[in-house]
Short mmCIF file of C-alpha atoms in Angstrom, two decimals:
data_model
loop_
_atom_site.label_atom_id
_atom_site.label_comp_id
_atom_site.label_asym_id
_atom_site.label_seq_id
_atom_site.Cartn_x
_atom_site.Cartn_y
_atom_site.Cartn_z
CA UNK A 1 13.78 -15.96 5.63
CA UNK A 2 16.39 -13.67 3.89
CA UNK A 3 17.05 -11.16 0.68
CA UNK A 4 18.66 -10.57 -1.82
CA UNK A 5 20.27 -7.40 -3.80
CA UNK A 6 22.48 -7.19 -6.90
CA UNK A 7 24.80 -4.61 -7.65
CA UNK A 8 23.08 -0.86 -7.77
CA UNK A 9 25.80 0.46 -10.01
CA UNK A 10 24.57 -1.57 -12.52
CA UNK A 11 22.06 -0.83 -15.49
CA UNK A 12 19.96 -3.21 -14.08
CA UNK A 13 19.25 -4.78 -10.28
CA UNK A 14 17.15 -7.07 -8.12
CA UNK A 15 15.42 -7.32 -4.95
CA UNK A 16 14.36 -10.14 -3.73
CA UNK A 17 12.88 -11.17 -0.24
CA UNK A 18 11.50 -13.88 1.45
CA UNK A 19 9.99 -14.35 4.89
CA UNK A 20 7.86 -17.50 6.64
CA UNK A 21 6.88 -16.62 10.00
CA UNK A 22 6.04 -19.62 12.44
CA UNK A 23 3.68 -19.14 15.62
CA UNK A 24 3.06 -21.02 18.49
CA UNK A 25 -0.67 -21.18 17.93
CA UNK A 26 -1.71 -24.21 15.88
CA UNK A 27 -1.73 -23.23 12.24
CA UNK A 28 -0.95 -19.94 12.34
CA UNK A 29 1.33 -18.83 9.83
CA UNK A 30 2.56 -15.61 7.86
CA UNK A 31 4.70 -15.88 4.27
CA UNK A 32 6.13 -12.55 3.11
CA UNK A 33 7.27 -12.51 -0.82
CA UNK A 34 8.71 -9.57 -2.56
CA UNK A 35 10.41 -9.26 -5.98
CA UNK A 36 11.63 -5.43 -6.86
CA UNK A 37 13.51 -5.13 -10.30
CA UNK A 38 15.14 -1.79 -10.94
CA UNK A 39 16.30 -0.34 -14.42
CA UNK A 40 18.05 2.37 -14.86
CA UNK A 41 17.86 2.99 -18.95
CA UNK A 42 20.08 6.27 -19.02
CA UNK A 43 20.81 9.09 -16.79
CA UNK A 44 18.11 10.92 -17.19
CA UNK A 45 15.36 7.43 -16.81
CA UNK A 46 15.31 5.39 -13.80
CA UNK A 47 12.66 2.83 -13.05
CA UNK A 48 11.27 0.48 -10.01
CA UNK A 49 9.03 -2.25 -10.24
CA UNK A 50 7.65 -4.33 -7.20
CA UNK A 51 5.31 -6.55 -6.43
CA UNK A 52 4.93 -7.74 -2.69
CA UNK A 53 2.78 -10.61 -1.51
CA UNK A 54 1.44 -11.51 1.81
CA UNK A 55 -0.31 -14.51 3.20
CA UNK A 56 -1.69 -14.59 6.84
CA UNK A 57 -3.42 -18.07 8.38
CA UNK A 58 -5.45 -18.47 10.97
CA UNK A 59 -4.26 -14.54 11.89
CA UNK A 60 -7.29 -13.15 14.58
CA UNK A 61 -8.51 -9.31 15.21
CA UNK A 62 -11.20 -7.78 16.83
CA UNK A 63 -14.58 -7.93 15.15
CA UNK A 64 -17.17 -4.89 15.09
CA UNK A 65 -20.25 -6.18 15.95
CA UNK A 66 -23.50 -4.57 15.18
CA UNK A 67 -25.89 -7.21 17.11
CA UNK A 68 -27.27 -5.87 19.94
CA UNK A 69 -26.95 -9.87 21.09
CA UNK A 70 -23.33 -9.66 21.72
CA UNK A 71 -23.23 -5.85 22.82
CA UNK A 72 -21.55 -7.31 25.78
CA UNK A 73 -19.01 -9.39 24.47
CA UNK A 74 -15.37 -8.89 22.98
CA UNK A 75 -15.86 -10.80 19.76
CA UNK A 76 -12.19 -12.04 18.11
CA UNK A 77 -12.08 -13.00 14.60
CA UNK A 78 -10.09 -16.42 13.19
CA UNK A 79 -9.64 -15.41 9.61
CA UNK A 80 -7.41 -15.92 6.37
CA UNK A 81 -5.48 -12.53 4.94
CA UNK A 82 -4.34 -12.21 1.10
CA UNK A 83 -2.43 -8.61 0.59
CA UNK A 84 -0.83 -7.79 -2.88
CA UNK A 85 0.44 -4.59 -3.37
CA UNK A 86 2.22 -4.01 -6.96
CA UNK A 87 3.96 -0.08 -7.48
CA UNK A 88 6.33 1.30 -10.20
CA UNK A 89 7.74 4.48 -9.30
CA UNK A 90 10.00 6.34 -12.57
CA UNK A 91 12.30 9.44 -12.16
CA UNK A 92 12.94 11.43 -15.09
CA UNK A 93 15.79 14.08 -15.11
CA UNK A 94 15.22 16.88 -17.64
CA UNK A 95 17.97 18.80 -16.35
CA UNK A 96 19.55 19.08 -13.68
CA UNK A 97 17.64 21.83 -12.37
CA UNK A 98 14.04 19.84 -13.46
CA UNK A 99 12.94 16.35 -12.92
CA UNK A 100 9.77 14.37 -12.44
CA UNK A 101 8.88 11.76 -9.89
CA UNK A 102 5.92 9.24 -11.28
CA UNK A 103 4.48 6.50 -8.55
CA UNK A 104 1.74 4.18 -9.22
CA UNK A 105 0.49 1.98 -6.67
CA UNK A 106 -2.49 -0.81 -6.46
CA UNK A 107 -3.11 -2.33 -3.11
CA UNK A 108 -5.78 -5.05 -2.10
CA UNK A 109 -6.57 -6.73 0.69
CA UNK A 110 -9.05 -9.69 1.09
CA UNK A 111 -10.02 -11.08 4.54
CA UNK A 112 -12.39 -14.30 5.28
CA UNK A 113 -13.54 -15.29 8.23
CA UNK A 114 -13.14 -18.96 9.40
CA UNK A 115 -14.98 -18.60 13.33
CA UNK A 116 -15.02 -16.13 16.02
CA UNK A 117 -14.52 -16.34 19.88
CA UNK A 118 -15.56 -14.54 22.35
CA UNK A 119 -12.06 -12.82 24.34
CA UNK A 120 -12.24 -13.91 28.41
CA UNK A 121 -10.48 -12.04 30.85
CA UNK A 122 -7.53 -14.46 31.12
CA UNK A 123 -6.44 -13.57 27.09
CA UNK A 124 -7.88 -16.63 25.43
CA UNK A 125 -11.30 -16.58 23.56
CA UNK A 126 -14.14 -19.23 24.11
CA UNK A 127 -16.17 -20.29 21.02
CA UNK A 128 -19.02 -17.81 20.44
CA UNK A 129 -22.66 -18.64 19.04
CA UNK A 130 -22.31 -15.08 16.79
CA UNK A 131 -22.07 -16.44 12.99
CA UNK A 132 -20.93 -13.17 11.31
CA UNK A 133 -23.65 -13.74 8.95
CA UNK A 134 -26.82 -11.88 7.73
CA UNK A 135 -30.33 -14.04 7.56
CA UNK A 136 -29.62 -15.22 4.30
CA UNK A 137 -26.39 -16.37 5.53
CA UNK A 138 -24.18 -13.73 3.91
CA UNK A 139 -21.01 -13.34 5.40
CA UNK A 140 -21.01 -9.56 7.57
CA UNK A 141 -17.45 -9.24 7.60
CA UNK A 142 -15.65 -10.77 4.63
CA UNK A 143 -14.00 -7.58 3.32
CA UNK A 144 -12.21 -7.35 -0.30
CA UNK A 145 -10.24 -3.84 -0.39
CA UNK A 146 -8.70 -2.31 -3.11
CA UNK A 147 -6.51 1.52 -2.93
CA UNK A 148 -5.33 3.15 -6.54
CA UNK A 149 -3.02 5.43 -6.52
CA UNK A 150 -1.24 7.97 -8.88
CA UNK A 151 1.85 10.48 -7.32
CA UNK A 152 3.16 12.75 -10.08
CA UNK A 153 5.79 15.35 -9.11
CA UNK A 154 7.34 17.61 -11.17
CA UNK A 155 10.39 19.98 -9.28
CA UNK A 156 11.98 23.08 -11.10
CA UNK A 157 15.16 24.54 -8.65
CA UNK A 158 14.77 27.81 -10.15
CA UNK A 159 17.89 29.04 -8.40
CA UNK A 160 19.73 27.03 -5.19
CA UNK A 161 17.53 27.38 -2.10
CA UNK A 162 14.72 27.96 -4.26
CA UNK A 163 12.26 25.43 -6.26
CA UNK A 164 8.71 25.28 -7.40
CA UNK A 165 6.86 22.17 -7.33
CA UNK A 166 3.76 21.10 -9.46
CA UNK A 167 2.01 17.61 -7.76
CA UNK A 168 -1.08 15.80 -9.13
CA UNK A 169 -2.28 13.23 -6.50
CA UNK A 170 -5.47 11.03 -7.82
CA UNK A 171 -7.05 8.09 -5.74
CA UNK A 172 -9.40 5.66 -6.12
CA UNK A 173 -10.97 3.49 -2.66
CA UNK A 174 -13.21 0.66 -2.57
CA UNK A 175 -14.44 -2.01 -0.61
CA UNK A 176 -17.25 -4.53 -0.55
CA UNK A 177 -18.42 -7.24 1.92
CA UNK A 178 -17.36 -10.29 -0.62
CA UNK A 179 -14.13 -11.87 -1.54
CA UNK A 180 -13.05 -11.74 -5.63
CA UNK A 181 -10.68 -14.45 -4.98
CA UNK A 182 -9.26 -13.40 -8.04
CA UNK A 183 -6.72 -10.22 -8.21
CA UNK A 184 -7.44 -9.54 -11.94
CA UNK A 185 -11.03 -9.42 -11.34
CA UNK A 186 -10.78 -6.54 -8.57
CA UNK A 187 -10.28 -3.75 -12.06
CA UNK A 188 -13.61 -5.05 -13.53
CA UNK A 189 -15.54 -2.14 -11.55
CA UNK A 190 -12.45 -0.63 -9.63
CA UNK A 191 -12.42 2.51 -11.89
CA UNK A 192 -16.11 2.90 -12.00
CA UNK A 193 -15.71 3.95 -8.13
CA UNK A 194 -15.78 7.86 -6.96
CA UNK A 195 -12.36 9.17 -8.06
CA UNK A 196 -10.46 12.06 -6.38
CA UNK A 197 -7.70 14.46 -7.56
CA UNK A 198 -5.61 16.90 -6.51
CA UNK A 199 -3.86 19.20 -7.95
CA UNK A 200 -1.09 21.71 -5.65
CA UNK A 201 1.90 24.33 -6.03
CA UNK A 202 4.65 24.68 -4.02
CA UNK A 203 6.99 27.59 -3.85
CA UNK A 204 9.91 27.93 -1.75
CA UNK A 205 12.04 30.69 -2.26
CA UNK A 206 15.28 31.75 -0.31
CA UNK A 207 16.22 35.38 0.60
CA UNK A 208 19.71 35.73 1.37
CA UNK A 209 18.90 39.00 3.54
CA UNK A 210 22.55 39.93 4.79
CA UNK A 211 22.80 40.48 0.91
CA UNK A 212 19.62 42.53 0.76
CA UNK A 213 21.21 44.67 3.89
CA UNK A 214 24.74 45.46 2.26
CA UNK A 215 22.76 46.69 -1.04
CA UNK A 216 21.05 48.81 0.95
#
């Protein structure tokens, strides 16, 4: 693998990075991708797109079983891992006392499940008759997970030392035992899930207080 950056100082840049990891187990493989443009449109705008792709084969974990069955087994999962996360993240100076910090960020994760094992004391895992699926043959496990996320900061330095800061933080979580396959079609009920927000104030002020003795 390797990357690649252009020149910062200029108006615009590129990231680019590209990874394929190779394992010693048959089949299992891991390709990182990750194109970041960044724009800077004056001196007050400045602007970072990226979009990040990973792909993990044959890639095992533990499985949480729920069968009283296999209560007395270590079940490991063989499964298939798609993660995209995409973010912009903008910086506005008003002055140069004020600015505002902006970061948006979608992550989802899908995982399917090929077979699972059963882990034996030597490290390796054994076949195991557990399916992962329900009686109508619904998969228990398959997991599609999606995270939205909004970040808005706005900092006034009211004096040096000293700055108030206004942050808005809103979030949106989901996940669902079935795979979309699709990334476009994870937003058909993504924003119909609970939302949260929060809103906070921060106020740090500094005292110079050998000043505040010699007035005194």
């Amino acid at each position: 693998g390797g990357f690649y950056s252009s020149d910062y100082s200029k108006k615009y840049a590129l990231d680019i990075s590209l990874y394929n990891r190779f394992y010693n187990a048959r089949g299992m493989n891991n390709l990182d991708v990750e194109l970041s443009p960044r724009m800077r449109f004056s001196n007050k705008l400045f602007m970072v797109l990226s979009t990040a792709l990973s792909r993990y084969l044959n890639n095992y974990g533990f499985v949480r079983v729920a069968d009283t069955t296999y209560s007395g087994e270590i079940i490991i999962g063989k499964r298939n891992r798609w993660i995209v996360n995409n973010s912009i993240a903008a910086d506005y100076t008003f002055t140069n006392r004020m600015g505002l910090v902006l970061r948006l960020n979608h992550y989802w994760q899908e995982v399917h499940y090929l077979s699972f094992g059963e882990l034996q004391n030597d490290g390796w895992t054994t076949l195991s008759n557990y399916s992962g699926a329900d009686a109508s043959g619904k998969s228990l496990h398959n997991t599609s997970y999606n995270a939205f996320t909004i970040d808005m900061n706005f900092r006034w330095v009211v004096y040096p030392g000293s700055e108030i800061s206004f942050v808005w933080k809103y979030n949106i979580y989901a996940s669902k035992n079935a795979l979309d396959l699709n990334y476009f079609n994870v937003f058909n009920d993504l924003f119909e899930q609970p939302q949260l927000n929060g809103f906070s104030v921060k106020a740090l002020f500094f005292l110079d207080a050998g000043k505040l003795k010699r007035r005194n």
